[in-house]
GROMACS .gro file of C-alpha atoms in nm:
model
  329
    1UNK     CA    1   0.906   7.951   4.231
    2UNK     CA    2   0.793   7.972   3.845
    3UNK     CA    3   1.077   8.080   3.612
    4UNK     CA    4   0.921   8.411   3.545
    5UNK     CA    5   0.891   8.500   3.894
    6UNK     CA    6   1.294   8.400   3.953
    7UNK     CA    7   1.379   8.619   3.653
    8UNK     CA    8   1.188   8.903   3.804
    9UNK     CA    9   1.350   8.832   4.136
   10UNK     CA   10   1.667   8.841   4.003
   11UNK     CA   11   1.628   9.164   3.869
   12UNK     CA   12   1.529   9.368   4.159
   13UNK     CA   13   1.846   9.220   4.308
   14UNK     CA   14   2.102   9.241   4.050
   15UNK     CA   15   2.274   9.592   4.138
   16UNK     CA   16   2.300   9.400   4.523
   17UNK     CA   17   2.452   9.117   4.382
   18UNK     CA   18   2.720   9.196   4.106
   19UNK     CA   19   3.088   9.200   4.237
   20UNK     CA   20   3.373   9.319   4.040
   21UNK     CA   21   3.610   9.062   3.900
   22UNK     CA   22   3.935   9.057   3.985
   23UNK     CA   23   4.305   8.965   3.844
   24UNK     CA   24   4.282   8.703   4.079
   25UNK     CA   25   3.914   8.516   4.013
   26UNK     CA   26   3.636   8.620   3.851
   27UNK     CA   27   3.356   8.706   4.078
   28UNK     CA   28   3.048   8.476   4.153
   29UNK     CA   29   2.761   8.548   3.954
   30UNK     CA   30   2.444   8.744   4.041
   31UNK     CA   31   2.233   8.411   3.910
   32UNK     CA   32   2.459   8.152   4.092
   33UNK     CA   33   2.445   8.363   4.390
   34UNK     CA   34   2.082   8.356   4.371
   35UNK     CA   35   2.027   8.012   4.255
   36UNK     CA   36   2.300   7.905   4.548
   37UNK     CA   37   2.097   8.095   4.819
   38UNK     CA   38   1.704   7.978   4.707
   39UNK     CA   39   1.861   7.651   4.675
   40UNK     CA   40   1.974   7.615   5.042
   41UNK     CA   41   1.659   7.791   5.167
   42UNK     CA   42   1.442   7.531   5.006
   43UNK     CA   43   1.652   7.251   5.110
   44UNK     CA   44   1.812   7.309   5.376
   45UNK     CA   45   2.094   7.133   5.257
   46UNK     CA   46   2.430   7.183   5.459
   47UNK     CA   47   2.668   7.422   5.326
   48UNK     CA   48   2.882   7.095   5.267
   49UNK     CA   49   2.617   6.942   5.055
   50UNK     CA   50   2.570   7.269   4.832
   51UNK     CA   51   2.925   7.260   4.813
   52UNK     CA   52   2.906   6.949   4.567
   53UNK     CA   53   2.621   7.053   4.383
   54UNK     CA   54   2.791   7.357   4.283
   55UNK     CA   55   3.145   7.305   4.304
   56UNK     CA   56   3.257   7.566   4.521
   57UNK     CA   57   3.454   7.591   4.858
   58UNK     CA   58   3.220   7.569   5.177
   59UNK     CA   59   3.309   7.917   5.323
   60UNK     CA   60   3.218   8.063   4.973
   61UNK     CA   61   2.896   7.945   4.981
   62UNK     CA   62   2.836   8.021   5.323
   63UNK     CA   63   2.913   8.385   5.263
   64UNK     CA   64   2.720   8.400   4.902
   65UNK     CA   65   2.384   8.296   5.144
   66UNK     CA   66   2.438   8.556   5.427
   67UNK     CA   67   2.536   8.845   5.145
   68UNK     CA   68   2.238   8.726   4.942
   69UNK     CA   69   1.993   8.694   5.241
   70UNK     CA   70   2.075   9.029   5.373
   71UNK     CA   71   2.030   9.189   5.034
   72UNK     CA   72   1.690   9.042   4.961
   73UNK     CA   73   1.607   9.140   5.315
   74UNK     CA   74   1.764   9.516   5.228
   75UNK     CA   75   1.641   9.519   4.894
   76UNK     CA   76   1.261   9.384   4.872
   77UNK     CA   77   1.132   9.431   5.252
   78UNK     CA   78   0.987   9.827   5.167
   79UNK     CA   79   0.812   9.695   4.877
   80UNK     CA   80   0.653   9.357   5.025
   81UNK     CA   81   0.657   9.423   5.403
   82UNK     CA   82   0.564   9.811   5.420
   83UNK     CA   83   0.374   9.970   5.724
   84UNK     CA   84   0.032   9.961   5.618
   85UNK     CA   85  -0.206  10.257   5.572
   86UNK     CA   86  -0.544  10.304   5.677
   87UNK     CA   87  -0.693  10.206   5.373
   88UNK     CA   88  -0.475   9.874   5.405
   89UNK     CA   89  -0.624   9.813   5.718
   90UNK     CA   90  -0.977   9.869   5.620
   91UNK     CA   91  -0.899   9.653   5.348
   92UNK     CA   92  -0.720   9.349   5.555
   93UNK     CA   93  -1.056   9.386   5.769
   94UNK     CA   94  -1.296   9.359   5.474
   95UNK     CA   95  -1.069   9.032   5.389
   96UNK     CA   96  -1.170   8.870   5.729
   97UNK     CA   97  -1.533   8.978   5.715
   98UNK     CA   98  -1.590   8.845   5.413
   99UNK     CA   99  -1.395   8.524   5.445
  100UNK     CA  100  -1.465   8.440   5.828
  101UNK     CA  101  -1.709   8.657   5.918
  102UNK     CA  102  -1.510   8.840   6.172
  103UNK     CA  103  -1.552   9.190   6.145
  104UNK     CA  104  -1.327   9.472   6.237
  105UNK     CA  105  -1.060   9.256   6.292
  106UNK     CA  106  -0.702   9.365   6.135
  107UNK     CA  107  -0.481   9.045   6.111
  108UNK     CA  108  -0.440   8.739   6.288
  109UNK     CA  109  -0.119   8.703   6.549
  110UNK     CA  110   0.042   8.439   6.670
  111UNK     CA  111   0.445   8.303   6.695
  112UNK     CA  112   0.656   8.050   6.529
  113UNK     CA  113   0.966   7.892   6.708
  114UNK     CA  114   1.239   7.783   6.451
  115UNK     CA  115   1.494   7.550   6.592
  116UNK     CA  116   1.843   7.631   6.603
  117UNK     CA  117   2.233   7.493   6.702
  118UNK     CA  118   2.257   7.553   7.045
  119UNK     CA  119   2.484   7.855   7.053
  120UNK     CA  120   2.789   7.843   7.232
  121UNK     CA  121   2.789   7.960   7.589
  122UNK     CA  122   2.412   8.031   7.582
  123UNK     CA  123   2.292   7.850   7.851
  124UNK     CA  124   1.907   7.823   7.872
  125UNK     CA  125   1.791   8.139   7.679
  126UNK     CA  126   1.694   7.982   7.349
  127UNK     CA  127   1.558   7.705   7.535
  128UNK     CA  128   1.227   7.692   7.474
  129UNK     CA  129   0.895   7.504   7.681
  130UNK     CA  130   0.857   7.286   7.342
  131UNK     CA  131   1.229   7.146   7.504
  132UNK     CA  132   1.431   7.246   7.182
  133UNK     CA  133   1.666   7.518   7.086
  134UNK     CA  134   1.492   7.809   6.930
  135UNK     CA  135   1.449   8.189   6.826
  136UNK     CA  136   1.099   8.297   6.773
  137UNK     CA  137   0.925   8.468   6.482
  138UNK     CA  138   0.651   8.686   6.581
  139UNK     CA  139   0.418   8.769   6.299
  140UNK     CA  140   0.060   8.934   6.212
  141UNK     CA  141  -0.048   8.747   5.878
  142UNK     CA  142  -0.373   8.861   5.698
  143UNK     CA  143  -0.644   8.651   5.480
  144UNK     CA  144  -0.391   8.628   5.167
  145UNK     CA  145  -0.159   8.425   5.429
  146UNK     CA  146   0.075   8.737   5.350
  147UNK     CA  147   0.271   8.882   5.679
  148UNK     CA  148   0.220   9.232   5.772
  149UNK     CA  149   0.426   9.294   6.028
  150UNK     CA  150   0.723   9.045   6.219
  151UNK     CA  151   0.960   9.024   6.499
  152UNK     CA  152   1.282   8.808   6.448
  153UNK     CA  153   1.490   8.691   6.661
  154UNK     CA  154   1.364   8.675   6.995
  155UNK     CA  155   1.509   8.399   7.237
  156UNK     CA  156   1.305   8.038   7.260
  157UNK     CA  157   1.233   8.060   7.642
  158UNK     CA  158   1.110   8.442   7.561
  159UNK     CA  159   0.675   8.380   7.658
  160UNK     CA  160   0.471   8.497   7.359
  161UNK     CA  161   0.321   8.792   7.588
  162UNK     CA  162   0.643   8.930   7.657
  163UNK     CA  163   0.795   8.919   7.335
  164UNK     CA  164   0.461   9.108   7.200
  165UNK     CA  165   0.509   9.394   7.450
  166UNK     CA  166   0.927   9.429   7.456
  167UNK     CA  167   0.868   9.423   7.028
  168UNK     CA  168   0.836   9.722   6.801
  169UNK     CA  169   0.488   9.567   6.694
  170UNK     CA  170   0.323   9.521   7.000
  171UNK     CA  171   0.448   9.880   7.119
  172UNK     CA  172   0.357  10.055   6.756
  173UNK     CA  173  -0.011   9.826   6.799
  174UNK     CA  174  -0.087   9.906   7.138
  175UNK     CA  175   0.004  10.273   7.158
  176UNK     CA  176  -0.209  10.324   6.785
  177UNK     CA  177   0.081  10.441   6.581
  178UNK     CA  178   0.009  10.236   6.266
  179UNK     CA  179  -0.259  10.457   6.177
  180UNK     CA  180  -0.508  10.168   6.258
  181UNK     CA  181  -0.875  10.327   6.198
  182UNK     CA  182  -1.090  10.472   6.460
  183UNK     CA  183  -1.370  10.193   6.618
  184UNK     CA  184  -1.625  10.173   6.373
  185UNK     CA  185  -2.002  10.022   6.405
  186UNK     CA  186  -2.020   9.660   6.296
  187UNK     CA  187  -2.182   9.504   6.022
  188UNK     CA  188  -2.591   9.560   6.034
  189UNK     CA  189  -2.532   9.688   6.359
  190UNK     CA  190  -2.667  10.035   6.563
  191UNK     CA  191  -2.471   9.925   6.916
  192UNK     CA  192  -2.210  10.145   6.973
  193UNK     CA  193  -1.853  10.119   6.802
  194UNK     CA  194  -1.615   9.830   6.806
  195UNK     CA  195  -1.258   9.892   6.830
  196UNK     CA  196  -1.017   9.721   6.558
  197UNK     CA  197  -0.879   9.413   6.683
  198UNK     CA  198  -0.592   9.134   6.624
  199UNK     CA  199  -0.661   8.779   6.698
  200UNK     CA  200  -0.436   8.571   6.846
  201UNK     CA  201  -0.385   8.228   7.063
  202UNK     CA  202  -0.415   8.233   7.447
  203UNK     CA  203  -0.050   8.273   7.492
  204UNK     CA  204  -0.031   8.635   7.494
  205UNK     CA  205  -0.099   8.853   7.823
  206UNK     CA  206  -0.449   8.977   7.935
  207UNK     CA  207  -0.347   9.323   7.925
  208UNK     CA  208  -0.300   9.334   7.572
  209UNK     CA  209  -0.654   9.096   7.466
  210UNK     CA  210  -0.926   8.942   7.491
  211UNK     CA  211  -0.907   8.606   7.665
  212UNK     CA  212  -1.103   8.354   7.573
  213UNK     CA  213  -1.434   8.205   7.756
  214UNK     CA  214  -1.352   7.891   7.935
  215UNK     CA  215  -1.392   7.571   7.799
  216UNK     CA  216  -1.589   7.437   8.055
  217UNK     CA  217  -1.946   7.519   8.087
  218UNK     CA  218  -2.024   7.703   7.771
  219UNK     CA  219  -2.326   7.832   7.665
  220UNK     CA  220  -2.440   7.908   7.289
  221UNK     CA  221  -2.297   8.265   7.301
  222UNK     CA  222  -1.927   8.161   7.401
  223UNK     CA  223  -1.901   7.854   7.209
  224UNK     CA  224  -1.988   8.074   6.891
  225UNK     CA  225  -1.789   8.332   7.035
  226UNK     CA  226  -1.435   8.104   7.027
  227UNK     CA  227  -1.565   7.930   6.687
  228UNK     CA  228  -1.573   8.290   6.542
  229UNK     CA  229  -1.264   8.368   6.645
  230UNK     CA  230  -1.031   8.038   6.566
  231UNK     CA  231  -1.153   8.060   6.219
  232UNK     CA  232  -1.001   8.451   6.190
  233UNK     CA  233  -0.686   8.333   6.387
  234UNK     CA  234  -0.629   8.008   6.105
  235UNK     CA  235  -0.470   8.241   5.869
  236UNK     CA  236  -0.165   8.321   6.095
  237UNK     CA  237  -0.140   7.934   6.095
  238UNK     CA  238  -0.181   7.868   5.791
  239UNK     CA  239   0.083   8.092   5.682
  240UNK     CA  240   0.344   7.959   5.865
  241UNK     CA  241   0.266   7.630   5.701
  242UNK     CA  242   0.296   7.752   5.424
  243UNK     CA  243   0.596   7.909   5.484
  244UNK     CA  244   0.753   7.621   5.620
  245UNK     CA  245   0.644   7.402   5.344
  246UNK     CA  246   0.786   7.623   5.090
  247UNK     CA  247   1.114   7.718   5.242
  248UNK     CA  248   1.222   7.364   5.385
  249UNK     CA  249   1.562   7.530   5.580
  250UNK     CA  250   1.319   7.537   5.879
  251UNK     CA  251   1.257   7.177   5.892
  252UNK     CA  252   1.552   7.098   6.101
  253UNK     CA  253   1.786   7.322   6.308
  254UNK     CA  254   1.984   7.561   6.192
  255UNK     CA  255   2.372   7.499   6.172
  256UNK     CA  256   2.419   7.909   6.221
  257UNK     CA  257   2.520   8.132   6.431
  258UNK     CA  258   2.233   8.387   6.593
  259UNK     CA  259   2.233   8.650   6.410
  260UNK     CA  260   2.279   8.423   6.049
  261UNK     CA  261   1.993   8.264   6.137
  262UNK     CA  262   1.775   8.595   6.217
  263UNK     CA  263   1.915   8.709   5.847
  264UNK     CA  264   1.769   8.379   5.677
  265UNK     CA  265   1.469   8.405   5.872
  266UNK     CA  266   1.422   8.777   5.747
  267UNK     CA  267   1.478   8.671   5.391
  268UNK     CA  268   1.241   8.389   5.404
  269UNK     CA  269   0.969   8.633   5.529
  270UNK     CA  270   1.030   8.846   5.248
  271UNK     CA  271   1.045   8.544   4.988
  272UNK     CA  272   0.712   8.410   5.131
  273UNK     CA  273   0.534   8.752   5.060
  274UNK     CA  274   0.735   8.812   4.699
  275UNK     CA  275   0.573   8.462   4.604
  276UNK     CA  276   0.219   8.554   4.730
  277UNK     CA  277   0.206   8.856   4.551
  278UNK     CA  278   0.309   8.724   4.210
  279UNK     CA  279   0.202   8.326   4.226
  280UNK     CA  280  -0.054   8.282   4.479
  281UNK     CA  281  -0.407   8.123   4.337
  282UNK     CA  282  -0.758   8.094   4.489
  283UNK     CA  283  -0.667   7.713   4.416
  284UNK     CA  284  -0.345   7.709   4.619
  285UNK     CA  285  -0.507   7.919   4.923
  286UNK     CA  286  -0.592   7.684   5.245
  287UNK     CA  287  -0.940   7.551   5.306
  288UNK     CA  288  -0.999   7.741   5.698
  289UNK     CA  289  -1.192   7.571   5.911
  290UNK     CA  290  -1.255   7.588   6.257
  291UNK     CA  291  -0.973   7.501   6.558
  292UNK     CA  292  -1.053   7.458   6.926
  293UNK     CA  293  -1.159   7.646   7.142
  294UNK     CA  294  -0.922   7.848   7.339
  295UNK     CA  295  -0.829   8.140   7.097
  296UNK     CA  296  -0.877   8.522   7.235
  297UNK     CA  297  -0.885   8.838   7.064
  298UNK     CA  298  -0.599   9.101   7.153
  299UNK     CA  299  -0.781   9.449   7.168
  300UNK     CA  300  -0.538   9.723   7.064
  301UNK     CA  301  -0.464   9.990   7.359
  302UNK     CA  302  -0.687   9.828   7.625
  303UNK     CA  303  -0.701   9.626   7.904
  304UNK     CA  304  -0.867   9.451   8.210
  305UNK     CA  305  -1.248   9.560   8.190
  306UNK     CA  306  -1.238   9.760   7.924
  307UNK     CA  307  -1.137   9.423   7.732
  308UNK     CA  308  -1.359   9.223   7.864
  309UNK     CA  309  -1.654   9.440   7.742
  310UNK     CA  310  -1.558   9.426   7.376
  311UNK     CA  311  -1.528   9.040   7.437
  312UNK     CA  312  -1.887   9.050   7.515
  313UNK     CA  313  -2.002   9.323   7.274
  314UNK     CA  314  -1.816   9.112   6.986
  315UNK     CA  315  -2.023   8.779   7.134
  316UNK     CA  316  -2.357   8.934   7.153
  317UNK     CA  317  -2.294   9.077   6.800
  318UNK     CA  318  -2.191   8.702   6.661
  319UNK     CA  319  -2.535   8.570   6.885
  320UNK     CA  320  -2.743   8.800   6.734
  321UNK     CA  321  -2.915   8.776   6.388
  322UNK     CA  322  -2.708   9.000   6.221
  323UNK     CA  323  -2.423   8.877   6.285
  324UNK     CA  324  -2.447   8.474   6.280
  325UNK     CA  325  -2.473   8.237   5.978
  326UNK     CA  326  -2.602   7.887   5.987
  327UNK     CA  327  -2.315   7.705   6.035
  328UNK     CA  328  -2.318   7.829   6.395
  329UNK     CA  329  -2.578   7.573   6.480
   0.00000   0.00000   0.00000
């Protein structure tokens, strides 16, 4: 984080935290509280640790980061993790066609497990299938690596699917009340309308996407089918790595409770956007290339047949000559 971006940081979080002093002691700083809480959050240095680097008691600090998360979680979330508009949408689409060539597609999904201290008394629930203790962060990034919408705080041994239908996102996505825009014809094309999608990985239920062809016994059409869409579902990745590489407290478990952890996870999701918007260079952006096969597509209010049939009007349309590019071959 440049030193223009801190100041500008620091700023929009003053008012949020300035204490009064007292008889007693004076009050901790709004720029030590800040410098205190970016410094464990890029470390992940034990409370202990930070406690000789700034010469203060351990429960001080450990009270400075919650109050400071929370309030950069309070303070900066409506202004760099807002519901988006139509027009955002059309323009998060027009970032993916022109970057991957996937059109009408509205952000890229997938989920991130961050390890955690086994809570007390917890038994298996934030156990997860990657056999460590976790919560998960659900998130739809678009082509700027930016998040658009996230869940936080779901347990480890929570499947991907169900955390997608039992969250706020999946139910806002899936019932259309983000104001996502009406199907629209795609690029070149007369055929009739393709819906607005989300990619995603093959973890997530078939009643909410598009599963993927299998990867046995492909022809030309679903082998540039899955190439198409692993290249639109990168970005999701991609973000995460960058998040991770940036904000180093999710390197190794968390020594917090549940709910401490789900406020440093919110604040690093606001942190991570806050830095895109003001830092982010063509230079610094991720080279996306192709993963896999065995992405899939998740189609927003649809299911079952209906599904498949945009699977195969999207394939077709990526067959066709309209719709391909060279590299295809």
């Amino acid at each position: 984080m440049s030193v223009a971006t801190f100041d500008r940081l620091l700023a929009e979080l003053r008012p949020a935290l300035t204490f009064q002093d007292t008889n007693m002691r004076r009050s901790v700083s709004p720029e030590e509280r800040l410098i205190i809480t970016l410094r464990y959050l890029a470390t992940g240095h034990s409370f202990s640790a930070l406690h000789f680097e700034f010469r203060m008691g351990t429960s001080t600090i450990a009270g400075v980061v919650r109050a400071t998360c929370s309030a950069i979680w309070m303070r900066l979330k409506a202004s760099v993790l807002p519901p988006p508009t139509r027009q955002q949408w059309l323009d998060i689409a027009q970032g993916f066609l022109e970057r991957v060539q996937f059109p009408n597609c509205i952000g890229a999904l997938d989920a991130k497990h961050i390890r955690v201290k086994k809570p007390p008394n917890s038994g298996s629930q934030y156990y997860n299938y990657k056999q460590f203790f976790s919560v998960v962060l659900l998130a739809l990034a678009d082509t700027n690596y930016r998040f658009i919408i996230v869940d936080i705080g779901s347990y480890g041994s929570t499947a991907d699917a169900r955390i997608f239908r039992a969250s706020r996102m999946g139910r806002w996505l899936l019932s259309n009340q983000l104001d996502v825009p009406q199907p629209a014809n795609l690029p070149g094309s007369t055929g009739p309308p393709a819906p607005y999608v989300v990619v995603g990985d093959e973890g997530f239920a078939l009643s909410s996407q598009l599963m993927p062809f299998p990867r046995r016994g492909l022809d030309a059409k679903r082998r540039t089918f899955n190439y198409r869409l692993s290249r639109a579902r990168r970005f999701v990745e991609c973000a995460f790595g960058i998040l991770t590489h940036k904000w180093r407290v999710f390197l190794s478990p968390i020594q917090l409770a549940p709910q401490n952890v789900n406020v440093v996870i919110k604040a690093c999701v606001v942190l991570h956007n806050y830095v895109r918007t003001y830092e982010a260079t063509p230079d610094e952006d991720a080279q996306v290339e192709s993963l896999p096969s065995g992405s899939d597509t998740i189609q927003l209010g649809r299911s079952g047949l209906a599904g498949l049939r945009v699977r195969e009007l999207y394939a077709d349309y990526f067959l066709s000559p309209i719709g391909s590019f060279p590299s295809h071959q």
